[in-house]
Short mmCIF file of C-alpha atoms and ligand atoms in Angstrom, two decimals:
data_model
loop_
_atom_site.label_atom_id
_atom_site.label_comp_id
_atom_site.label_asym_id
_atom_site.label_seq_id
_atom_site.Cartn_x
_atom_site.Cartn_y
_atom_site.Cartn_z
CA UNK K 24 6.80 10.43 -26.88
CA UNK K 25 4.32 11.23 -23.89
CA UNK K 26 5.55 13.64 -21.51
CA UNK K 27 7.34 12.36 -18.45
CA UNK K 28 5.67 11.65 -15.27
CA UNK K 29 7.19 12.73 -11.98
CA UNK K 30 7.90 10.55 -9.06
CA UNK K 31 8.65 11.25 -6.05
CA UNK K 32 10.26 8.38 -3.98
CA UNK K 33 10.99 8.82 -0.15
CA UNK K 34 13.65 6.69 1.65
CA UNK K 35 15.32 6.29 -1.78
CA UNK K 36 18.25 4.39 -0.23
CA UNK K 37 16.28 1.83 2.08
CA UNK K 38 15.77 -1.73 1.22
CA UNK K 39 12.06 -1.77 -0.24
CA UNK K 40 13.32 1.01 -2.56
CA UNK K 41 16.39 -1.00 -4.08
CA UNK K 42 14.03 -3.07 -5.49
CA UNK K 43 10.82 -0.17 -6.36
CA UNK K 44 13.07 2.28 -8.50
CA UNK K 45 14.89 0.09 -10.49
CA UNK K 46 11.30 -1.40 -11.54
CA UNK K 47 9.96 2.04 -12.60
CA UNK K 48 12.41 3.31 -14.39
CA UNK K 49 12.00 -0.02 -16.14
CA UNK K 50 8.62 1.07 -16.80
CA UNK K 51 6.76 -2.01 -14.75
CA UNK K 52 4.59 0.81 -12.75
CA UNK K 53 3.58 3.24 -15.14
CA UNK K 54 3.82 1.02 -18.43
CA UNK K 55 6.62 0.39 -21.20
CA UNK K 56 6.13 4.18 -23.33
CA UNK K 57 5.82 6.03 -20.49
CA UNK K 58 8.96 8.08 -19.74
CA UNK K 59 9.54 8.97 -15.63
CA UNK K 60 11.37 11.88 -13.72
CA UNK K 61 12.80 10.19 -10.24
CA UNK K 62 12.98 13.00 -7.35
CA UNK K 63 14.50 10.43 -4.46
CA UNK K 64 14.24 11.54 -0.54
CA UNK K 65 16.63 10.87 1.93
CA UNK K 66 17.49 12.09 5.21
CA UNK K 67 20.96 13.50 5.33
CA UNK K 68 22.86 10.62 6.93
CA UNK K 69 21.74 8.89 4.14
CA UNK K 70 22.52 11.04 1.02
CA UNK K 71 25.96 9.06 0.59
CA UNK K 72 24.24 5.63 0.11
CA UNK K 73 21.62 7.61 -1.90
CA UNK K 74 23.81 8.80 -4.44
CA UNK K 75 25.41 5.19 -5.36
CA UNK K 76 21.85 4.23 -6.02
CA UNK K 77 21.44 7.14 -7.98
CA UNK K 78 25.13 5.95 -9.64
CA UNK K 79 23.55 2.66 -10.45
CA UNK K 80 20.62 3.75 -11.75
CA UNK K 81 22.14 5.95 -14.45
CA UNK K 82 24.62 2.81 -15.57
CA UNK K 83 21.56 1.05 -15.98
CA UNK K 84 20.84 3.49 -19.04
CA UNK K 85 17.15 3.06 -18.95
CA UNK K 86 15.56 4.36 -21.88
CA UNK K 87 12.44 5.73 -20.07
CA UNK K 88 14.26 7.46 -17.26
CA UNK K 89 14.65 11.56 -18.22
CA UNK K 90 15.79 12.48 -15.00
CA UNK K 91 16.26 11.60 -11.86
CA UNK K 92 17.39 13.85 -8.43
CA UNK K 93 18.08 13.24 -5.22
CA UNK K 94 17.46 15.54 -2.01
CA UNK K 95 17.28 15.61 1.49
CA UNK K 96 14.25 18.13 1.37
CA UNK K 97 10.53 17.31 0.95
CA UNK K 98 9.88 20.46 -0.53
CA UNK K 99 12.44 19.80 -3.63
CA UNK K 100 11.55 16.42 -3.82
CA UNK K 101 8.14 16.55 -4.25
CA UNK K 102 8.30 19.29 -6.47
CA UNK K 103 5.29 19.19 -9.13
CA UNK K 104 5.02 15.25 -8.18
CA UNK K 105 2.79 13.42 -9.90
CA UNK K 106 3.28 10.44 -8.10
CA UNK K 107 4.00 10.17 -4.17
CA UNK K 108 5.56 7.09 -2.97
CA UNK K 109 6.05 7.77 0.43
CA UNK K 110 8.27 4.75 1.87
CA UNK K 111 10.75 6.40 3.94
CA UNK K 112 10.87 5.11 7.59
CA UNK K 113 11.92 3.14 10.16
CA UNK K 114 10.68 -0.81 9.78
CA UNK K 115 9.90 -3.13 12.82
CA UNK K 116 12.09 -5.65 14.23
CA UNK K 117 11.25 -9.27 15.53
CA UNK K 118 8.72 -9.05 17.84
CA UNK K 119 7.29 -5.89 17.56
CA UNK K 120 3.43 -4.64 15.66
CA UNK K 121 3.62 -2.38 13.07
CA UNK K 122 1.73 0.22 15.29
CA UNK K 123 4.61 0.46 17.51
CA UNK K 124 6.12 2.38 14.79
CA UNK K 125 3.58 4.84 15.55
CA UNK K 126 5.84 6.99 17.83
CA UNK K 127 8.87 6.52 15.12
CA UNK K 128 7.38 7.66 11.63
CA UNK K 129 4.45 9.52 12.70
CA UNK K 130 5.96 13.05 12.70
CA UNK K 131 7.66 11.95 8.98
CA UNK K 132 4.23 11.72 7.78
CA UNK K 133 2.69 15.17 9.16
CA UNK K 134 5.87 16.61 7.41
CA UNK K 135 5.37 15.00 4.40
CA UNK K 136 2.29 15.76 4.21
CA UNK K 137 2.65 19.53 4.46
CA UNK K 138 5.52 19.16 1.74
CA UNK K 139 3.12 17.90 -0.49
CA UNK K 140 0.81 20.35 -0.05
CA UNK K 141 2.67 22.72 -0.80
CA UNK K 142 4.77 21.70 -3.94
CA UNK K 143 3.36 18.42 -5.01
CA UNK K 144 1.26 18.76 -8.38
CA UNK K 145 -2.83 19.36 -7.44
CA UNK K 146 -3.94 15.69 -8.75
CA UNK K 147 -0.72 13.84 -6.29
CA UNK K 148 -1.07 10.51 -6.51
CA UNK K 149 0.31 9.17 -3.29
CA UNK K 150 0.62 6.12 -1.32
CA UNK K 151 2.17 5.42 1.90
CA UNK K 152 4.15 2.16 2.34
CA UNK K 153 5.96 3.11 5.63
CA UNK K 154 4.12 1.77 8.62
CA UNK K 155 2.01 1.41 10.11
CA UNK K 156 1.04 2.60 6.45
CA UNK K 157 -2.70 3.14 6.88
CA UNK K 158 -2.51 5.36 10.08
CA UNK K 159 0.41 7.81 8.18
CA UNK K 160 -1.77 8.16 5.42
CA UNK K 161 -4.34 9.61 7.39
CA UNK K 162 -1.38 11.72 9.09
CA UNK K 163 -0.05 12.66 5.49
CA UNK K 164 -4.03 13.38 4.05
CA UNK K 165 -4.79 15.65 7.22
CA UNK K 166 -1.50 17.59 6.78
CA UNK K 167 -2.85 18.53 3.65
CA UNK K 168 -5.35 20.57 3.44
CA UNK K 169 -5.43 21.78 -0.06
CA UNK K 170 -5.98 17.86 -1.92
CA UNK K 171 -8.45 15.57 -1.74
CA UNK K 172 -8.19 12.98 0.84
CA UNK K 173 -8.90 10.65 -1.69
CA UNK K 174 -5.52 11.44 -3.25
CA UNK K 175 -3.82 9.55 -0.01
CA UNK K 176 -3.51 5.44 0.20
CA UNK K 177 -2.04 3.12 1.78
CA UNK K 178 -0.87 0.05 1.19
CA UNK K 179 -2.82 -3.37 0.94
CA UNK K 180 -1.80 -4.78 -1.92
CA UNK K 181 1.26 -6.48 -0.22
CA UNK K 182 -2.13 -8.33 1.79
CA UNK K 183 -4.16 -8.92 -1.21
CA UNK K 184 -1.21 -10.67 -3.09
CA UNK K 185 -0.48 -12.56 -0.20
CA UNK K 186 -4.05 -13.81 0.02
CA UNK K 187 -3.86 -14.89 -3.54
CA UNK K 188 -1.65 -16.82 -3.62
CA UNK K 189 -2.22 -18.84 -0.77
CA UNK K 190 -5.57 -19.31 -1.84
CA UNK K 191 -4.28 -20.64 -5.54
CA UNK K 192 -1.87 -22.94 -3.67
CA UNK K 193 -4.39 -24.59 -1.90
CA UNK K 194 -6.87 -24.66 -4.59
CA UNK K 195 -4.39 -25.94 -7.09
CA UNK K 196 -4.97 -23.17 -9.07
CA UNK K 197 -3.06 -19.94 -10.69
CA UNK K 198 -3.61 -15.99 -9.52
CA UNK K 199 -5.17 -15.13 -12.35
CA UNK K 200 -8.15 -17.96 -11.93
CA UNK K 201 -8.98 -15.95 -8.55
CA UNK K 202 -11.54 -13.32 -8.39
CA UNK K 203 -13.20 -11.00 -5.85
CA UNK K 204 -10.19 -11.33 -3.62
CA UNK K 205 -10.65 -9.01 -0.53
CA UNK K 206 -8.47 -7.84 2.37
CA UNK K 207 -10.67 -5.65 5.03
CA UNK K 208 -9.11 -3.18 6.37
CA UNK K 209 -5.63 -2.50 8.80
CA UNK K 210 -2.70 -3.13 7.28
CA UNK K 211 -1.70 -5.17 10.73
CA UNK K 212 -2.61 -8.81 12.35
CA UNK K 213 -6.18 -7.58 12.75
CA UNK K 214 -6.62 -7.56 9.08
CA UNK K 215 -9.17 -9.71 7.45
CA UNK K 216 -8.41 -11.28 4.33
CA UNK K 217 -12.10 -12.51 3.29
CA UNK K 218 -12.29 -15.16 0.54
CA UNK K 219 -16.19 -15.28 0.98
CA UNK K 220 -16.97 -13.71 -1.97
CA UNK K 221 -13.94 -15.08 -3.95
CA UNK K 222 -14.30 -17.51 -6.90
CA UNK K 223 -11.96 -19.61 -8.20
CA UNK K 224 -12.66 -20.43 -12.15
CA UNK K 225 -15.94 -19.20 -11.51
CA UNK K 226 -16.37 -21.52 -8.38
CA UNK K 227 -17.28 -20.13 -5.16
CA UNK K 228 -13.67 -20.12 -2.97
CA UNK K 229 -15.61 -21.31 0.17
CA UNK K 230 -17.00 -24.40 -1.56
CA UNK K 231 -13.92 -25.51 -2.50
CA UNK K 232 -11.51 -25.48 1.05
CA UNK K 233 -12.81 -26.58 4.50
CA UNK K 234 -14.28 -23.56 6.70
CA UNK K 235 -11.21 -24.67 9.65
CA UNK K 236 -8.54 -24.02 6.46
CA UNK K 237 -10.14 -20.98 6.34
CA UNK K 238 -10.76 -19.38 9.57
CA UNK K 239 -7.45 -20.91 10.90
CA UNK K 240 -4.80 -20.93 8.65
CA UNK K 241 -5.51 -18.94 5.81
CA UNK K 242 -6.61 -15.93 7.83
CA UNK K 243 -3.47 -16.02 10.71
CA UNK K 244 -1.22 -16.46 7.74
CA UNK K 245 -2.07 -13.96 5.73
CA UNK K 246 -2.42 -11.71 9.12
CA UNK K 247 0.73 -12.50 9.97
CA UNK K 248 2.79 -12.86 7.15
CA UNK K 249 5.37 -9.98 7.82
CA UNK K 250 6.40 -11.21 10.55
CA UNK K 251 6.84 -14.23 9.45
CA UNK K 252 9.06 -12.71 6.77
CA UNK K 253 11.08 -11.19 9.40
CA UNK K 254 11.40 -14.13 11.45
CA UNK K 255 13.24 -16.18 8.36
CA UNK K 256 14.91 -13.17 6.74
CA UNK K 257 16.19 -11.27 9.49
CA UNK K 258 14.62 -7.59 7.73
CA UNK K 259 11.18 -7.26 6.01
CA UNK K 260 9.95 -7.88 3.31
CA UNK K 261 11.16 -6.17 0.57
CA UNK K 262 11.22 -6.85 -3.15
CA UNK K 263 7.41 -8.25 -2.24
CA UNK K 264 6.78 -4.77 -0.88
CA UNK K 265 8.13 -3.07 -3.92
CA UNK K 266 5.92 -4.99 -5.82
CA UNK K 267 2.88 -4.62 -4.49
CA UNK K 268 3.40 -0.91 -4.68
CA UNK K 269 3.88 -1.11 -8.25
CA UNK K 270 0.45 -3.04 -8.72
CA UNK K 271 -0.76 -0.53 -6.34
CA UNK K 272 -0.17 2.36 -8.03
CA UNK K 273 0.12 0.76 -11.56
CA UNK K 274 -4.09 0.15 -11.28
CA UNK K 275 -5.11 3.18 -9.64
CA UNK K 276 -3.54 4.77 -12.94
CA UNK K 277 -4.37 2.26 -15.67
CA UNK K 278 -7.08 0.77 -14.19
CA UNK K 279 -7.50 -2.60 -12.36
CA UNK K 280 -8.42 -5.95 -13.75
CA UNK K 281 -11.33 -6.63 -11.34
CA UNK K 282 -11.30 -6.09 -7.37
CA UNK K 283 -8.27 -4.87 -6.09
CA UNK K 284 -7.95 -3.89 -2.02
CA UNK K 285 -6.27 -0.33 -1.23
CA UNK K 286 -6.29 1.35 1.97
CA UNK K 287 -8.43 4.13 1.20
CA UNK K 288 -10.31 7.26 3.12
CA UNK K 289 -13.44 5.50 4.75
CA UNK K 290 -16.40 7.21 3.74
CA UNK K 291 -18.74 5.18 5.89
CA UNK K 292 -19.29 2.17 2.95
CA UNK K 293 -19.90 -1.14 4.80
CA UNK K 294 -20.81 0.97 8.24
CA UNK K 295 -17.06 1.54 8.84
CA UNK K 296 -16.54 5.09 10.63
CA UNK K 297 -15.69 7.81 7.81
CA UNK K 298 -12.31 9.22 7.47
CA UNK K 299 -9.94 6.03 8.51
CA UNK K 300 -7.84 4.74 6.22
CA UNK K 301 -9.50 1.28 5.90
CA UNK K 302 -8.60 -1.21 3.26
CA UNK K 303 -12.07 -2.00 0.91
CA UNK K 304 -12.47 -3.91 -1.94
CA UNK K 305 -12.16 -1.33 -5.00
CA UNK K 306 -12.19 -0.93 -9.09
CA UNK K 307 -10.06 1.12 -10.79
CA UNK K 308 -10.65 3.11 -13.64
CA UNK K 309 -9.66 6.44 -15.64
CA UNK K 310 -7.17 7.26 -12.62
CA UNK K 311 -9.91 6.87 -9.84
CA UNK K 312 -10.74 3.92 -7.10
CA UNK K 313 -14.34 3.40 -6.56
CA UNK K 314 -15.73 1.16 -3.60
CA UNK K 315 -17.80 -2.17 -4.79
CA UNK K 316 -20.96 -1.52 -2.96
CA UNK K 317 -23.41 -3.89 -1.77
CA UNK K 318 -21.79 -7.05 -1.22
CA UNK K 319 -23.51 -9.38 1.31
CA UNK K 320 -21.51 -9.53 4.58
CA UNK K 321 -21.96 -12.27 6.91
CA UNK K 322 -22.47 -12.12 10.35
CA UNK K 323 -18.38 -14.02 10.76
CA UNK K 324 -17.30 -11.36 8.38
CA UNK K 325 -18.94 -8.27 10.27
CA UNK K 326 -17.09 -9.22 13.44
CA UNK K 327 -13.93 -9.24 11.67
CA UNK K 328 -14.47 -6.35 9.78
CA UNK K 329 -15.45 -4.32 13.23
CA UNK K 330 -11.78 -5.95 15.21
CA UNK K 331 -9.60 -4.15 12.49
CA UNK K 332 -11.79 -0.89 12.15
CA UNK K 333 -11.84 -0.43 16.39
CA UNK K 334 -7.71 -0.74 15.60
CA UNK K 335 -7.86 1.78 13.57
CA UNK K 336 -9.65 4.44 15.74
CA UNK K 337 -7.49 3.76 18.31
CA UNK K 338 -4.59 4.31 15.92
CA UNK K 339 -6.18 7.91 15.30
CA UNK K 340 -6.91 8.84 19.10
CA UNK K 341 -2.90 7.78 19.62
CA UNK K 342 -1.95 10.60 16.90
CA UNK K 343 -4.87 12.78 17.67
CA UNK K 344 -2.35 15.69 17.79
CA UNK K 345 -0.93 15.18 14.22
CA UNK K 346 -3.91 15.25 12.34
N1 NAI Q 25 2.72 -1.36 3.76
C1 NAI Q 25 3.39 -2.47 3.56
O1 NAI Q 25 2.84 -3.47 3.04
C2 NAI Q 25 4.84 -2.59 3.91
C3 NAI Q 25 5.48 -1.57 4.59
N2 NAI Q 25 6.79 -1.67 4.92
C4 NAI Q 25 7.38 -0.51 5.63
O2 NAI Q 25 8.12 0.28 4.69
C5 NAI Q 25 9.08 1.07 5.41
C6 NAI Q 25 10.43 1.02 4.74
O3 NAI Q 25 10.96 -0.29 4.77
P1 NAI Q 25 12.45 -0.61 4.27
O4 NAI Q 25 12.72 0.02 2.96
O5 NAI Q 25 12.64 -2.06 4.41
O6 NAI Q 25 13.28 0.14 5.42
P2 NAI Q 25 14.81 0.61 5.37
O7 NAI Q 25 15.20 0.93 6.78
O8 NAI Q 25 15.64 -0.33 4.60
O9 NAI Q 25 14.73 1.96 4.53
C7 NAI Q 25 14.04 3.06 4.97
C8 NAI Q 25 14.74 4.28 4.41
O10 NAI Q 25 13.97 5.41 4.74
C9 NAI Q 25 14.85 6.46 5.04
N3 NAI Q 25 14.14 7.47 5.82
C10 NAI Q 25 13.88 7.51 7.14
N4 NAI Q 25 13.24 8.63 7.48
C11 NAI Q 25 13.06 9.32 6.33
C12 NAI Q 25 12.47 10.57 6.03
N5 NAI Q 25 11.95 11.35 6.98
N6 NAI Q 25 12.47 10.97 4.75
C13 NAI Q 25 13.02 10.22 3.78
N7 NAI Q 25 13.61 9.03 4.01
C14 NAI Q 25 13.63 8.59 5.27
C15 NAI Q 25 16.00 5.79 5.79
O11 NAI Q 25 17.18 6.57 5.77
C16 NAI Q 25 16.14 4.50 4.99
O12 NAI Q 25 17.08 4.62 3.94
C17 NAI Q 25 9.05 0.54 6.85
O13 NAI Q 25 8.24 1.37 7.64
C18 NAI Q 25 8.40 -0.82 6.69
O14 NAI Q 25 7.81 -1.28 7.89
C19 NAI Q 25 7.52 -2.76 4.60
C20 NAI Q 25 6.95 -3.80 3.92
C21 NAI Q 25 5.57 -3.80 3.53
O1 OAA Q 26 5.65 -6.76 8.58
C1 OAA Q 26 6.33 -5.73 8.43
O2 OAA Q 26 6.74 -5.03 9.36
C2 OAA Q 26 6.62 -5.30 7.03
C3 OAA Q 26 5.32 -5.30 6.36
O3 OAA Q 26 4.52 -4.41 6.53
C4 OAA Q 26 4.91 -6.52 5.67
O4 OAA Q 26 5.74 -7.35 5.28
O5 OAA Q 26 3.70 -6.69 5.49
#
């Protein structure tokens, strides 16, 4: 039996988590003989509705689950983490942009960040789901000094799935006949989901849907898909949320099957200014991301590219004085 992995779960009782932890300890994330420790945050008013899901996840009797804690301190649950899911945090209602969470969940993130720091285990693992995810990570990364920024993410993969399969419903075609999927990148309405270097069975995406499909309806959806999920459900999304940050993490540790996109520490690829947290198109292997260099960027593509990276610079000026 391999020795169990550590993760460390924040907003343990929220909605998006309902859905993560029972999925782990079921072993979707890390894989099917790999056992898991679960150290769940909450904030105190919270600890009651926290312990039932604690309640529920011990009658579940997972086989793969050797422990699991719950806390309303950072320090104790991060303890030795090995894995960081940092998801704890107030959502948007109707009508609002992500980045008007700023205000909200930026000071959870320079906490966090110290907390990990401090107790996490050196080679953390952590992405940030709470939004606007991309801006806490670099909050989270800069309030801790002694990893690696490249041990902080955030999360795109809700965005790349999202472009996937609207892409295989218009082309007819399944998920897995897509390739080279990319989402540039905010994790907001200014992100650019680019199927110009996509292929679908081998055949270039572009060839195979009109350039106004494109431009104006693929892109705005995919841009604006959580809203749109909040519009018809009344809360966000969720259980597609928990998912993605399964896949997320799930590649960055096994490896990923081709190009994945993760909101990752710019380090100037593709001319984007160095240290954002800007979603590229990555492989994964042997528990690292690496950037796919050199692919051609169009002149359509640039622009887009440069909309969502000025957002994110402004993002960083706004919470100059957490990093
Ligand atoms: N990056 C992405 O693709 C997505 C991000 N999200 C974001 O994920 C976050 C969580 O969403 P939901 O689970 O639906 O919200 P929720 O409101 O259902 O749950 C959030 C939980 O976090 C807890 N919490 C708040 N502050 C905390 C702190 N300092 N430490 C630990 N826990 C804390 C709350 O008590 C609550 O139980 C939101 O910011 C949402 O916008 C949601 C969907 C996709
Ligand atoms: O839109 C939201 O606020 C929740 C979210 O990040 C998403 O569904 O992509």
């Amino acid at each position: 039996m391999k020795e169990p992995v550590r993760v460390a779960i924040t907003g343990g009782a929220g909605n998006i988590s309902y859905s993560l932890i029972f999925r782990i300890a079921a072993g979707d994330m890390l894989g099917p003989d790999q056992p898991v420790i679960l150290q769940l945050l909450e904030i105190p008013p919270a600890m009651d509705a926290l312990k039932g899901v604690i309640m529920e996840i011990n009658d579940c009797a997972f086989p793969l689950v050797h422990g699991i804690s719950g806390s309303d301190k950072p320090e104790e649950a991060f303890k030795d983490a090995d894995i960081a899911l940092l998801v704890g945090s107030k959502p948007r209602g109707k009508g609002m942009e992500r980045s008007d969470l700023l205000k909200a969940n930026g000071d959870i993130f320079s906490v966090q960040g110290k907390a990990l720091n401090d107790n996490a285990s050196k080679d953390v693992k952590v992405l940030v789901v709470g939004n606007p995810a991309n801006t806490n990570a670099l909050i989270a990364a800069a309030n801790a000094p002694d990893l690696d920024n490249k041990q902080f993410t955030a999360m795109m993969r809700l965005d790349h799935n999202r472009a996937l399969s609207q892409l295989a419903q218009k082309t007819d075609s399944q998920v897995t006949d897509i390739d080279k999927m990319i989402v540039w990148g905010n994790h907001s309405a200014t992100q650019y989901p680019d199927i110009s270097q996509a292929t679908v069975n081998g055949k270039p995406a572009l060839d195979l849907v009109d350039r106004d499909w494109y431009e104006n309806d693929f892109i705005p959806t995919v841009q604006k898909r959580g809203a749109a999920i909040i519009e018809a459900r009344g809360a966000s999304s969720a259980a597609s949320a928990a998912s993605a940050a399964i896949d997320h993490v799930r590649d960055w540790v096994k490896g990923s099957d081709g190009i994945v996109s993760m909101g990752i520490p710019s380090d100037g690829s593709y001319g984007v200014e160095e240290g954002i947290m800007f979603s590229y198109p990555v492989i994964c292997k042997n528990g690292q991301y690496e950037i796919v260099q050199d692919l051609e960027i169009d002149e359509f593509s640039r622009g887009r590219m440069k909309t969502t990276e000025e957002e994110l610079r402004s993002e960083r000026e706004a919470v100059a004085a957490l990093l």
